[in-house]
Amino acid sequence: MKKITAIYPGTFDPVTNGHIDIIKRASGLFDKVIVTIAINSNKKPMFSKDDRIEMLKNSLKSFKNVSVDYFEGLIVNYAKKKKAQVLIRGLRAVSDFEYEFQMSLINSKLSQELTTIFLMPNEKYTYLNSSIVRELASLKGKTDDFVPAFVRKKLNQKFKD
Ligand code: ADP
């Protein structure tokens, strides 16, 4: 039977419980899932690539068919290299839709072999994103409900006086 590899690209600055909800669903649906950090020189992430990889690896170690990687350039080229047939994106609310719709149409023009699949998280994560978590941590707010313990520690280290 054909094995399906899915890639899940994002900034993951840092990984949140919302991302992990999506990864858990993808891990149950596909043979292999590659969570991959998009390196974009126009974006200035708070955490380095190595920190983000470390946080992802630590948060995802119980998922045996999930690996962590990074890429630069076009996602369709990366997908080809990894022989991935599916691109996962998370949809939280209608506000995500327009941008995601546009990206998926562009990607489908660039590659007919890659299909974008949207997954919705549990509703308790629909308001959650990495920038809210960063802001909360910078104000010394509790992030326990939003990120795994390892990520919480890294956030606390960043914002200790
Ligand atoms: P980007 O900068 O590309 O939005 P992110 O790392 O923030 O990168 O997100 C990667 C993917 O995860 C996107 O498809 C985004 O919609 C999705 N995502 C982010 N947060 C959540 C969440 N709380 N629930 C579901 N999907 C999410």
mmCIF file of C-alpha atoms and ligand atoms in Angstrom:
data_model
loop_
_atom_site.group_PDB
_atom_site.id
_atom_site.type_symbol
_atom_site.label_atom_id
_atom_site.label_comp_id
_atom_site.label_asym_id
_atom_site.label_seq_id
_atom_site.Cartn_x
_atom_site.Cartn_y
_atom_site.Cartn_z
ATOM 1 C CA MET A 1 0.000 0.000 0.000
ATOM 2 C CA LYS A 2 1.149 3.513 -0.767
ATOM 3 C CA LYS A 3 2.734 5.341 2.164
ATOM 4 C CA ILE A 4 1.727 8.958 2.639
ATOM 5 C CA THR A 5 4.218 11.529 3.901
ATOM 6 C CA ALA A 6 2.862 14.859 5.154
ATOM 7 C CA ILE A 7 4.830 18.019 5.848
ATOM 8 C CA TYR A 8 3.684 20.649 8.338
ATOM 9 C CA PRO A 9 5.542 23.931 7.791
ATOM 10 C CA GLY A 10 5.471 26.922 10.106
ATOM 11 C CA THR A 11 7.513 29.386 12.086
ATOM 12 C CA PHE A 12 6.962 27.633 15.441
ATOM 13 C CA ASP A 13 8.256 30.610 17.415
ATOM 14 C CA PRO A 14 7.615 28.807 19.771
ATOM 15 C CA VAL A 15 5.572 25.615 19.242
ATOM 16 C CA THR A 16 2.237 25.822 21.111
ATOM 17 C CA ASN A 17 -0.355 23.291 22.248
ATOM 18 C CA GLY A 18 -2.396 24.361 19.187
ATOM 19 C CA HIS A 19 0.377 23.212 16.832
ATOM 20 C CA ILE A 20 0.725 19.987 18.826
ATOM 21 C CA ASP A 21 -3.018 19.330 18.517
ATOM 22 C CA ILE A 22 -2.691 19.571 14.714
ATOM 23 C CA ILE A 23 0.453 17.381 14.676
ATOM 24 C CA LYS A 24 -1.280 14.707 16.778
ATOM 25 C CA ARG A 25 -4.169 14.570 14.312
ATOM 26 C CA ALA A 26 -1.776 14.431 11.343
ATOM 27 C CA SER A 27 0.280 11.707 13.017
ATOM 28 C CA GLY A 28 -2.855 9.537 13.258
ATOM 29 C CA LEU A 29 -3.808 10.138 9.630
ATOM 30 C CA PHE A 30 -0.524 9.803 7.733
ATOM 31 C CA ASP A 31 2.365 7.324 7.704
ATOM 32 C CA LYS A 32 5.006 9.970 8.228
ATOM 33 C CA VAL A 33 4.790 13.597 9.346
ATOM 34 C CA ILE A 34 7.670 16.063 8.967
ATOM 35 C CA VAL A 35 7.263 19.219 11.051
ATOM 36 C CA THR A 36 9.467 21.715 9.282
ATOM 37 C CA ILE A 37 10.562 25.207 10.251
ATOM 38 C CA ALA A 38 10.286 27.731 7.432
ATOM 39 C CA ILE A 39 13.418 29.876 7.486
ATOM 40 C CA ASN A 40 12.426 33.290 6.176
ATOM 41 C CA SER A 41 15.047 36.028 6.136
ATOM 42 C CA ASN A 42 12.301 38.703 6.239
ATOM 43 C CA LYS A 43 10.996 37.422 9.571
ATOM 44 C CA LYS A 44 12.830 38.066 12.803
ATOM 45 C CA PRO A 45 11.844 35.206 15.087
ATOM 46 C CA MET A 46 12.388 35.471 18.841
ATOM 47 C CA PHE A 47 13.909 31.996 19.145
ATOM 48 C CA SER A 48 16.839 30.816 17.018
ATOM 49 C CA LYS A 49 16.357 27.959 14.595
ATOM 50 C CA ASP A 50 18.231 25.617 16.959
ATOM 51 C CA ASP A 51 16.044 26.612 19.925
ATOM 52 C CA ARG A 52 12.886 26.078 17.885
ATOM 53 C CA ILE A 53 14.134 22.669 16.727
ATOM 54 C CA GLU A 54 14.976 21.715 20.316
ATOM 55 C CA MET A 55 11.519 22.765 21.564
ATOM 56 C CA LEU A 56 9.758 20.893 18.761
ATOM 57 C CA LYS A 57 11.831 17.719 19.276
ATOM 58 C CA ASN A 58 11.230 17.803 22.992
ATOM 59 C CA SER A 59 7.467 18.337 22.580
ATOM 60 C CA LEU A 60 7.045 15.659 19.917
ATOM 61 C CA LYS A 61 9.206 12.806 21.193
ATOM 62 C CA SER A 62 6.198 10.580 21.955
ATOM 63 C CA PHE A 63 5.056 10.630 18.311
ATOM 64 C CA LYS A 64 7.058 7.882 16.637
ATOM 65 C CA ASN A 65 6.167 8.811 13.035
ATOM 66 C CA VAL A 66 6.888 12.535 13.460
ATOM 67 C CA SER A 67 10.267 14.126 12.691
ATOM 68 C CA VAL A 68 11.528 17.706 12.877
ATOM 69 C CA ASP A 69 13.400 19.558 10.143
ATOM 70 C CA TYR A 70 13.818 23.014 8.576
ATOM 71 C CA PHE A 71 13.919 24.415 5.065
ATOM 72 C CA GLU A 72 14.597 27.566 3.091
ATOM 73 C CA GLY A 73 12.961 28.520 -0.183
ATOM 74 C CA LEU A 74 9.840 27.145 -1.790
ATOM 75 C CA ILE A 75 7.810 24.606 0.139
ATOM 76 C CA VAL A 76 6.920 22.766 -3.090
ATOM 77 C CA ASN A 77 10.631 22.109 -3.766
ATOM 78 C CA TYR A 78 11.125 20.916 -0.208
ATOM 79 C CA ALA A 79 8.082 18.620 -0.545
ATOM 80 C CA LYS A 80 9.507 17.120 -3.742
ATOM 81 C CA LYS A 81 12.841 16.454 -2.031
ATOM 82 C CA LYS A 82 11.083 14.726 0.869
ATOM 83 C CA LYS A 83 8.679 12.860 -1.458
ATOM 84 C CA ALA A 84 5.755 14.330 0.510
ATOM 85 C CA GLN A 85 2.290 14.215 -1.035
ATOM 86 C CA VAL A 86 0.450 16.250 1.621
ATOM 87 C CA LEU A 87 0.939 19.733 3.050
ATOM 88 C CA ILE A 88 -0.779 20.261 6.400
ATOM 89 C CA ARG A 89 -2.029 23.647 7.556
ATOM 90 C CA GLY A 90 -4.063 24.454 10.630
ATOM 91 C CA LEU A 91 -7.245 26.513 10.406
ATOM 92 C CA ARG A 92 -8.316 28.292 13.552
ATOM 93 C CA ALA A 93 -10.952 30.698 12.383
ATOM 94 C CA VAL A 94 -12.379 32.361 9.297
ATOM 95 C CA SER A 95 -9.611 34.944 9.661
ATOM 96 C CA ASP A 96 -6.998 32.295 8.725
ATOM 97 C CA PHE A 97 -8.928 31.311 5.632
ATOM 98 C CA GLU A 98 -8.160 33.990 3.055
ATOM 99 C CA TYR A 99 -4.369 33.772 3.371
ATOM 100 C CA GLU A 100 -4.368 29.983 3.594
ATOM 101 C CA PHE A 101 -6.693 29.703 0.572
ATOM 102 C CA GLN A 102 -4.347 31.907 -1.472
ATOM 103 C CA MET A 103 -1.231 29.972 -0.404
ATOM 104 C CA SER A 104 -2.807 26.629 -1.198
ATOM 105 C CA LEU A 105 -3.898 27.791 -4.671
ATOM 106 C CA ILE A 106 -0.419 29.117 -5.441
ATOM 107 C CA ASN A 107 1.189 25.911 -4.231
ATOM 108 C CA SER A 108 -1.197 23.815 -6.312
ATOM 109 C CA LYS A 109 -0.195 25.846 -9.394
ATOM 110 C CA LEU A 110 3.486 25.263 -8.595
ATOM 111 C CA SER A 111 3.104 21.549 -7.977
ATOM 112 C CA GLN A 112 0.332 19.155 -8.919
ATOM 113 C CA GLU A 113 1.834 16.450 -6.722
ATOM 114 C CA LEU A 114 1.273 18.264 -3.445
ATOM 115 C CA THR A 115 -2.185 18.520 -1.856
ATOM 116 C CA THR A 116 -2.905 20.942 0.976
ATOM 117 C CA ILE A 117 -5.049 19.504 3.756
ATOM 118 C CA PHE A 118 -6.491 21.777 6.434
ATOM 119 C CA LEU A 119 -6.992 20.447 9.929
ATOM 120 C CA MET A 120 -8.934 22.172 12.692
ATOM 121 C CA PRO A 121 -7.720 21.994 16.290
ATOM 122 C CA ASN A 122 -9.872 21.414 19.326
ATOM 123 C CA GLU A 123 -11.892 24.588 19.849
ATOM 124 C CA LYS A 124 -9.950 25.389 23.011
ATOM 125 C CA TYR A 125 -6.944 26.231 20.818
ATOM 126 C CA THR A 126 -8.711 28.388 18.261
ATOM 127 C CA TYR A 127 -7.590 31.646 19.893
ATOM 128 C CA LEU A 128 -3.997 30.516 20.408
ATOM 129 C CA ASN A 129 -0.956 31.592 18.427
ATOM 130 C CA SER A 130 2.774 31.952 19.046
ATOM 131 C CA SER A 131 2.734 35.751 19.200
ATOM 132 C CA ILE A 132 0.147 35.786 22.026
ATOM 133 C CA VAL A 133 2.306 33.301 23.924
ATOM 134 C CA ARG A 134 5.421 35.475 23.434
ATOM 135 C CA GLU A 135 3.563 38.563 24.582
ATOM 136 C CA LEU A 136 2.124 36.814 27.617
ATOM 137 C CA ALA A 137 5.557 35.495 28.614
ATOM 138 C CA SER A 138 7.150 38.923 28.152
ATOM 139 C CA LEU A 139 4.612 40.329 30.627
ATOM 140 C CA LYS A 140 5.407 37.471 33.042
ATOM 141 C CA GLY A 141 1.955 35.934 32.566
ATOM 142 C CA LYS A 142 1.418 32.206 33.097
ATOM 143 C CA THR A 143 1.746 30.189 29.872
ATOM 144 C CA ASP A 144 1.072 26.770 31.436
ATOM 145 C CA ASP A 145 -2.146 26.112 29.507
ATOM 146 C CA PHE A 146 -0.706 27.120 26.150
ATOM 147 C CA VAL A 147 2.705 25.482 25.734
ATOM 148 C CA PRO A 148 4.449 22.294 26.939
ATOM 149 C CA ALA A 149 6.545 22.577 30.143
ATOM 150 C CA PHE A 150 9.856 22.546 28.245
ATOM 151 C CA VAL A 151 8.754 25.522 26.109
ATOM 152 C CA ARG A 152 7.517 27.331 29.212
ATOM 153 C CA LYS A 153 10.998 26.991 30.734
ATOM 154 C CA LYS A 154 12.647 28.371 27.590
ATOM 155 C CA LEU A 155 10.212 31.311 27.606
ATOM 156 C CA ASN A 156 10.896 32.001 31.263
ATOM 157 C CA GLN A 157 14.658 31.968 30.577
ATOM 158 C CA LYS A 158 14.184 34.530 27.787
ATOM 159 C CA PHE A 159 12.263 36.897 30.001
ATOM 160 C CA LYS A 160 14.055 36.519 33.313
ATOM 161 C CA ASP A 161 15.373 39.854 34.579
HETATM 162 P P1 ADP B 1 2.964 30.833 10.266
HETATM 163 O O1 ADP B 1 3.909 31.929 10.601
HETATM 164 O O2 ADP B 1 3.162 30.172 8.944
HETATM 165 O O3 ADP B 1 1.510 31.117 10.598
HETATM 166 P P2 ADP B 1 2.882 29.177 12.583
HETATM 167 O O4 ADP B 1 3.961 28.383 13.174
HETATM 168 O O5 ADP B 1 2.268 30.245 13.425
HETATM 169 O O6 ADP B 1 3.440 29.698 11.238
HETATM 170 O O7 ADP B 1 1.724 28.234 12.121
HETATM 171 C C1 ADP B 1 1.942 27.106 11.329
HETATM 172 C C2 ADP B 1 0.593 26.503 10.993
HETATM 173 O O8 ADP B 1 -0.050 26.136 12.202
HETATM 174 C C3 ADP B 1 -0.376 27.437 10.280
HETATM 175 O O9 ADP B 1 -1.126 26.660 9.366
HETATM 176 C C4 ADP B 1 -1.254 27.943 11.376
HETATM 177 O O10 ADP B 1 -2.535 28.281 10.889
HETATM 178 C C5 ADP B 1 -1.333 26.732 12.264
HETATM 179 N N1 ADP B 1 -1.623 27.055 13.664
HETATM 180 C C6 ADP B 1 -0.967 27.921 14.469
HETATM 181 N N2 ADP B 1 -1.531 27.977 15.692
HETATM 182 C C7 ADP B 1 -2.587 27.108 15.653
HETATM 183 C C8 ADP B 1 -3.597 26.723 16.591
HETATM 184 N N3 ADP B 1 -3.678 27.262 17.806
HETATM 185 N N4 ADP B 1 -4.496 25.828 16.197
HETATM 186 C C9 ADP B 1 -4.447 25.325 14.940
HETATM 187 N N5 ADP B 1 -3.560 25.636 14.007
HETATM 188 C C10 ADP B 1 -2.632 26.521 14.349
#
